[in-house]
PDB file of C-alpha atoms in Angstrom:
ATOM      1  CA  MET X   1      63.131 -10.444  15.241  1.00  0.00           C
ATOM      2  CA  THR X   2      61.961  -8.931  11.952  1.00  0.00           C
ATOM      3  CA  PRO X   3      60.183  -5.592  12.009  1.00  0.00           C
ATOM      4  CA  LEU X   4      56.436  -5.589  11.507  1.00  0.00           C
ATOM      5  CA  SER X   5      55.398  -4.708   7.997  1.00  0.00           C
ATOM      6  CA  VAL X   6      51.947  -3.188   7.722  1.00  0.00           C
ATOM      7  CA  ASP X   7      50.388  -0.996   5.102  1.00  0.00           C
ATOM      8  CA  PRO X   8      49.634   2.582   6.119  1.00  0.00           C
ATOM      9  CA  LEU X   9      46.061   3.186   7.181  1.00  0.00           C
ATOM     10  CA  PRO X  10      43.764   4.503   4.446  1.00  0.00           C
ATOM     11  CA  ALA X  11      42.486   8.046   4.289  1.00  0.00           C
ATOM     12  CA  PRO X  12      39.135   8.506   6.024  1.00  0.00           C
ATOM     13  CA  PHE X  13      35.984   8.325   3.969  1.00  0.00           C
ATOM     14  CA  PRO X  14      34.187  11.651   3.656  1.00  0.00           C
ATOM     15  CA  THR X  15      31.322  12.206   6.044  1.00  0.00           C
ATOM     16  CA  SER X  16      28.167  14.215   5.622  1.00  0.00           C
ATOM     17  CA  ASP X  17      27.155  16.975   7.991  1.00  0.00           C
ATOM     18  CA  SER X  18      27.329  15.871  11.580  1.00  0.00           C
ATOM     19  CA  LEU X  19      24.138  14.621  13.148  1.00  0.00           C
ATOM     20  CA  PRO X  20      23.564  16.683  16.301  1.00  0.00           C
ATOM     21  CA  VAL X  21      24.219  14.425  19.276  1.00  0.00           C
ATOM     22  CA  THR X  22      25.132  14.836  22.909  1.00  0.00           C
ATOM     23  CA  LEU X  23      27.817  12.655  24.444  1.00  0.00           C
ATOM     24  CA  ARG X  24      27.243  11.363  27.966  1.00  0.00           C
ATOM     25  CA  ARG X  25      28.166   8.465  30.214  1.00  0.00           C
ATOM     26  CA  ALA X  26      26.112   5.376  29.378  1.00  0.00           C
ATOM     27  CA  ARG X  27      23.368   4.243  31.755  1.00  0.00           C
ATOM     28  CA  VAL X  28      21.939   0.786  32.310  1.00  0.00           C
ATOM     29  CA  ALA X  29      18.771   1.972  30.534  1.00  0.00           C
ATOM     30  CA  ASP X  30      20.915   2.488  27.384  1.00  0.00           C
ATOM     31  CA  VAL X  31      22.017  -1.152  27.191  1.00  0.00           C
ATOM     32  CA  PRO X  32      19.097  -2.434  25.048  1.00  0.00           C
ATOM     33  CA  SER X  33      19.742   0.285  22.453  1.00  0.00           C
ATOM     34  CA  MET X  34      23.469  -0.406  22.525  1.00  0.00           C
ATOM     35  CA  ALA X  35      22.809  -4.122  21.977  1.00  0.00           C
ATOM     36  CA  VAL X  36      20.619  -3.360  18.947  1.00  0.00           C
ATOM     37  CA  ILE X  37      23.335  -1.135  17.454  1.00  0.00           C
ATOM     38  CA  GLU X  38      25.920  -3.830  18.214  1.00  0.00           C
ATOM     39  CA  SER X  39      23.944  -6.568  16.470  1.00  0.00           C
ATOM     40  CA  GLY X  40      23.531  -4.346  13.408  1.00  0.00           C
ATOM     41  CA  ALA X  41      27.218  -3.469  13.282  1.00  0.00           C
ATOM     42  CA  PHE X  42      29.043  -6.731  13.933  1.00  0.00           C
ATOM     43  CA  SER X  43      28.791 -10.324  12.721  1.00  0.00           C
ATOM     44  CA  ASP X  44      29.777 -11.633  16.187  1.00  0.00           C
ATOM     45  CA  PRO X  45      28.031  -9.123  18.471  1.00  0.00           C
ATOM     46  CA  TRP X  46      28.404  -8.717  22.213  1.00  0.00           C
ATOM     47  CA  PRO X  47      25.244  -9.632  24.128  1.00  0.00           C
ATOM     48  CA  ALA X  48      23.476  -6.995  26.214  1.00  0.00           C
ATOM     49  CA  SER X  49      24.780  -8.746  29.334  1.00  0.00           C
ATOM     50  CA  ALA X  50      28.376  -7.942  28.325  1.00  0.00           C
ATOM     51  CA  PHE X  51      27.622  -4.220  28.174  1.00  0.00           C
ATOM     52  CA  GLN X  52      25.810  -4.342  31.492  1.00  0.00           C
ATOM     53  CA  ALA X  53      28.628  -6.264  33.202  1.00  0.00           C
ATOM     54  CA  LEU X  54      31.295  -3.862  31.931  1.00  0.00           C
ATOM     55  CA  MET X  55      29.339  -0.810  33.044  1.00  0.00           C
ATOM     56  CA  ALA X  56      29.653  -2.048  36.644  1.00  0.00           C
ATOM     57  CA  ARG X  57      33.470  -1.974  36.472  1.00  0.00           C
ATOM     58  CA  ASP X  58      35.332   1.134  37.625  1.00  0.00           C
ATOM     59  CA  TYR X  59      38.046   0.752  34.954  1.00  0.00           C
ATOM     60  CA  VAL X  60      35.469   0.996  32.141  1.00  0.00           C
ATOM     61  CA  ILE X  61      34.072   4.202  30.687  1.00  0.00           C
ATOM     62  CA  THR X  62      31.181   3.725  28.284  1.00  0.00           C
ATOM     63  CA  THR X  63      30.016   6.807  26.431  1.00  0.00           C
ATOM     64  CA  VAL X  64      26.872   7.088  24.328  1.00  0.00           C
ATOM     65  CA  ALA X  65      25.909   9.582  21.632  1.00  0.00           C
ATOM     66  CA  VAL X  66      22.269  10.570  22.058  1.00  0.00           C
ATOM     67  CA  ASP X  67      20.257  12.505  19.463  1.00  0.00           C
ATOM     68  CA  ASP X  68      17.829  15.339  20.174  1.00  0.00           C
ATOM     69  CA  GLY X  69      15.000  12.834  20.631  1.00  0.00           C
ATOM     70  CA  GLY X  70      16.929  10.878  23.271  1.00  0.00           C
ATOM     71  CA  ALA X  71      17.765   7.901  21.037  1.00  0.00           C
ATOM     72  CA  VAL X  72      21.181   6.286  21.417  1.00  0.00           C
ATOM     73  CA  ARG X  73      22.935   6.614  18.040  1.00  0.00           C
ATOM     74  CA  GLY X  74      26.348   5.247  18.980  1.00  0.00           C
ATOM     75  CA  TYR X  75      28.610   4.169  21.823  1.00  0.00           C
ATOM     76  CA  CYS X  76      32.253   3.697  22.763  1.00  0.00           C
ATOM     77  CA  VAL X  77      33.681   1.394  25.451  1.00  0.00           C
ATOM     78  CA  LEU X  78      37.064   2.433  26.880  1.00  0.00           C
ATOM     79  CA  LEU X  79      38.965   0.061  29.193  1.00  0.00           C
ATOM     80  CA  ARG X  80      41.708   1.591  31.349  1.00  0.00           C
ATOM     81  CA  ALA X  81      44.714  -0.294  32.750  1.00  0.00           C
ATOM     82  CA  ALA X  82      47.572   1.634  34.366  1.00  0.00           C
ATOM     83  CA  ALA X  83      49.059   3.984  31.742  1.00  0.00           C
ATOM     84  CA  GLU X  84      47.315   2.301  28.797  1.00  0.00           C
ATOM     85  CA  ALA X  85      43.771   1.922  27.568  1.00  0.00           C
ATOM     86  CA  GLU X  86      41.858   0.004  24.931  1.00  0.00           C
ATOM     87  CA  ILE X  87      38.884   0.895  22.819  1.00  0.00           C
ATOM     88  CA  ALA X  88      37.087  -2.392  23.403  1.00  0.00           C
ATOM     89  CA  ASN X  89      34.098  -1.519  21.264  1.00  0.00           C
ATOM     90  CA  ILE X  90      32.736   1.373  19.235  1.00  0.00           C
ATOM     91  CA  ALA X  91      29.737   1.416  16.917  1.00  0.00           C
ATOM     92  CA  THR X  92      27.205   3.734  15.345  1.00  0.00           C
ATOM     93  CA  ASP X  93      23.608   3.009  14.439  1.00  0.00           C
ATOM     94  CA  SER X  94      23.424   2.035  10.761  1.00  0.00           C
ATOM     95  CA  SER X  95      21.105   4.962   9.956  1.00  0.00           C
ATOM     96  CA  ALA X  96      23.574   7.435  11.475  1.00  0.00           C
ATOM     97  CA  ARG X  97      26.846   6.311   9.917  1.00  0.00           C
ATOM     98  CA  ARG X  98      29.185   8.739   8.143  1.00  0.00           C
ATOM     99  CA  GLN X  99      27.777  11.645  10.118  1.00  0.00           C
ATOM    100  CA  GLY X 100      30.681  12.205  12.473  1.00  0.00           C
ATOM    101  CA  ILE X 101      29.347  10.294  15.474  1.00  0.00           C
ATOM    102  CA  ALA X 102      32.094   7.663  15.703  1.00  0.00           C
ATOM    103  CA  ARG X 103      34.719  10.396  15.254  1.00  0.00           C
ATOM    104  CA  ARG X 104      33.222  12.394  18.133  1.00  0.00           C
ATOM    105  CA  LEU X 105      32.978   9.311  20.356  1.00  0.00           C
ATOM    106  CA  LEU X 106      36.551   8.265  19.656  1.00  0.00           C
ATOM    107  CA  ALA X 107      37.950  11.793  20.086  1.00  0.00           C
ATOM    108  CA  HIS X 108      36.081  12.022  23.405  1.00  0.00           C
ATOM    109  CA  ALA X 109      37.579   8.702  24.554  1.00  0.00           C
ATOM    110  CA  LEU X 110      41.057   9.966  23.658  1.00  0.00           C
ATOM    111  CA  ASP X 111      40.404  13.180  25.616  1.00  0.00           C
ATOM    112  CA  ILE X 112      39.363  11.114  28.649  1.00  0.00           C
ATOM    113  CA  ALA X 113      42.508   9.023  28.314  1.00  0.00           C
ATOM    114  CA  ARG X 114      44.730  12.129  28.123  1.00  0.00           C
ATOM    115  CA  ALA X 115      43.039  13.635  31.176  1.00  0.00           C
ATOM    116  CA  GLU X 116      43.761  10.419  33.076  1.00  0.00           C
ATOM    117  CA  GLU X 117      47.425  10.518  31.991  1.00  0.00           C
ATOM    118  CA  ILE X 118      47.143   7.444  29.807  1.00  0.00           C
ATOM    119  CA  HIS X 119      50.065   7.248  27.391  1.00  0.00           C
ATOM    120  CA  ALA X 120      48.696   4.915  24.715  1.00  0.00           C
ATOM    121  CA  VAL X 121      45.311   3.703  23.525  1.00  0.00           C
ATOM    122  CA  PHE X 122      45.013   0.455  21.563  1.00  0.00           C
ATOM    123  CA  LEU X 123      42.283  -1.149  19.493  1.00  0.00           C
ATOM    124  CA  GLU X 124      41.765  -3.964  17.016  1.00  0.00           C
ATOM    125  CA  VAL X 125      40.043  -3.619  13.665  1.00  0.00           C
ATOM    126  CA  ARG X 126      39.259  -6.120  10.915  1.00  0.00           C
ATOM    127  CA  VAL X 127      41.816  -5.953   8.111  1.00  0.00           C
ATOM    128  CA  SER X 128      38.910  -5.547   5.664  1.00  0.00           C
ATOM    129  CA  ASN X 129      37.336  -2.590   7.503  1.00  0.00           C
ATOM    130  CA  ARG X 130      39.015   0.171   5.533  1.00  0.00           C
ATOM    131  CA  ALA X 131      36.455   2.798   6.574  1.00  0.00           C
ATOM    132  CA  ALA X 132      37.193   2.297  10.274  1.00  0.00           C
ATOM    133  CA  GLN X 133      40.930   2.182   9.590  1.00  0.00           C
ATOM    134  CA  GLY X 134      40.672   5.556   7.858  1.00  0.00           C
ATOM    135  CA  LEU X 135      38.825   7.048  10.814  1.00  0.00           C
ATOM    136  CA  TYR X 136      41.316   5.668  13.316  1.00  0.00           C
ATOM    137  CA  GLY X 137      44.292   6.832  11.269  1.00  0.00           C
ATOM    138  CA  SER X 138      42.858  10.345  11.037  1.00  0.00           C
ATOM    139  CA  LEU X 139      42.817  10.500  14.852  1.00  0.00           C
ATOM    140  CA  GLY X 140      46.426   9.399  15.249  1.00  0.00           C
ATOM    141  CA  PHE X 141      46.252   5.602  15.398  1.00  0.00           C
ATOM    142  CA  GLU X 142      49.014   3.626  13.708  1.00  0.00           C
ATOM    143  CA  ALA X 143      49.210  -0.082  12.903  1.00  0.00           C
ATOM    144  CA  VAL X 144      51.584  -1.849  15.300  1.00  0.00           C
ATOM    145  CA  GLY X 145      50.647  -5.494  14.875  1.00  0.00           C
ATOM    146  CA  ARG X 146      48.375  -8.136  13.483  1.00  0.00           C
ATOM    147  CA  ARG X 147      46.382 -10.867  15.253  1.00  0.00           C
ATOM    148  CA  LYS X 148      45.792 -13.906  13.089  1.00  0.00           C
ATOM    149  CA  ARG X 149      42.175 -15.104  12.920  1.00  0.00           C
ATOM    150  CA  TYR X 150      41.180 -12.760  15.754  1.00  0.00           C
ATOM    151  CA  TYR X 151      37.654 -12.294  14.421  1.00  0.00           C
ATOM    152  CA  GLN X 152      35.001 -14.913  13.716  1.00  0.00           C
ATOM    153  CA  TYR X 153      32.007 -15.023  11.371  1.00  0.00           C
ATOM    154  CA  PRO X 154      33.930 -14.769   9.098  1.00  0.00           C
ATOM    155  CA  ASP X 155      37.391 -15.648  10.363  1.00  0.00           C
ATOM    156  CA  GLU X 156      39.651 -12.697   9.734  1.00  0.00           C
ATOM    157  CA  ASP X 157      42.853 -11.135  10.994  1.00  0.00           C
ATOM    158  CA  ALA X 158      42.817  -7.983  13.087  1.00  0.00           C
ATOM    159  CA  LEU X 159      45.158  -5.061  12.804  1.00  0.00           C
ATOM    160  CA  VAL X 160      46.334  -3.843  16.195  1.00  0.00           C
ATOM    161  CA  LEU X 161      46.413  -0.057  16.256  1.00  0.00           C
ATOM    162  CA  ARG X 162      47.976   2.291  18.798  1.00  0.00           C
ATOM    163  CA  CYS X 163      47.498   5.982  19.419  1.00  0.00           C
ATOM    164  CA  THR X 164      50.338   7.491  21.446  1.00  0.00           C
ATOM    165  CA  LEU X 165      48.974  10.296  23.579  1.00  0.00           C
ATOM    166  CA  HIS X 166      50.738  13.417  24.684  1.00  0.00           C
ATOM    167  CA  PRO X 167      49.818  15.178  27.937  1.00  0.00           C
ATOM    168  CA  LEU X 168      47.259  17.956  27.875  1.00  0.00           C
ATOM    169  CA  SER X 169      48.796  21.424  27.821  1.00  0.00           C
ATOM    170  CA  LEU X 170      48.106  23.511  30.867  1.00  0.00           C
TER     171      LEU X 170
END
C-alpha cells in the first residue's frame, strides 16, 4: 500500500473583527434559518428536513451562532460515534463570512468532542475550497485521505481531514 500524498493545507485567510455572536444548541425554530444559510453556502444543500431529523438524534449536537438581534448567522453539526466524531456540516451566512463565526463554531465543536473523550474528529471539504482548508488546518486538522467525486454540482473530490484530540487538562 502506497502512502497517501496530499498537499499541506493552506494558511487561513485573514478575517475581519469578529461579529459578536452567542453560541447555543440549535432549536427546531432555527431550522428555517439554517436551511437558508445552507442553500446560500452549498451547491447541493441539505433540505430543512435533514436538519430537523438530525436534531432528534441523541448522537448529534447542532450548534448555532446567533447575533445580538437573535438572527442565526451560522451553524455546525457534530455527529458522535464511540471515540470519533464528524463535522457533518458547518456554514456561515454569506453576509457574516470572514468574521470569525465558523472558527468559533468549529472550536466549540472540538471542545465538546474533547469533553466527551472523543479522540479524533473528521470532516470532508471540497479540494477547491482553500479558504475552508485554511481554517481547518489552523485548528489542527490534517489531510488523511481523498474521496473521488464525493461532491456533486459540480462533481469534485473531497479531502478527508482529521483532527486528533488530546484530553482536557484537569
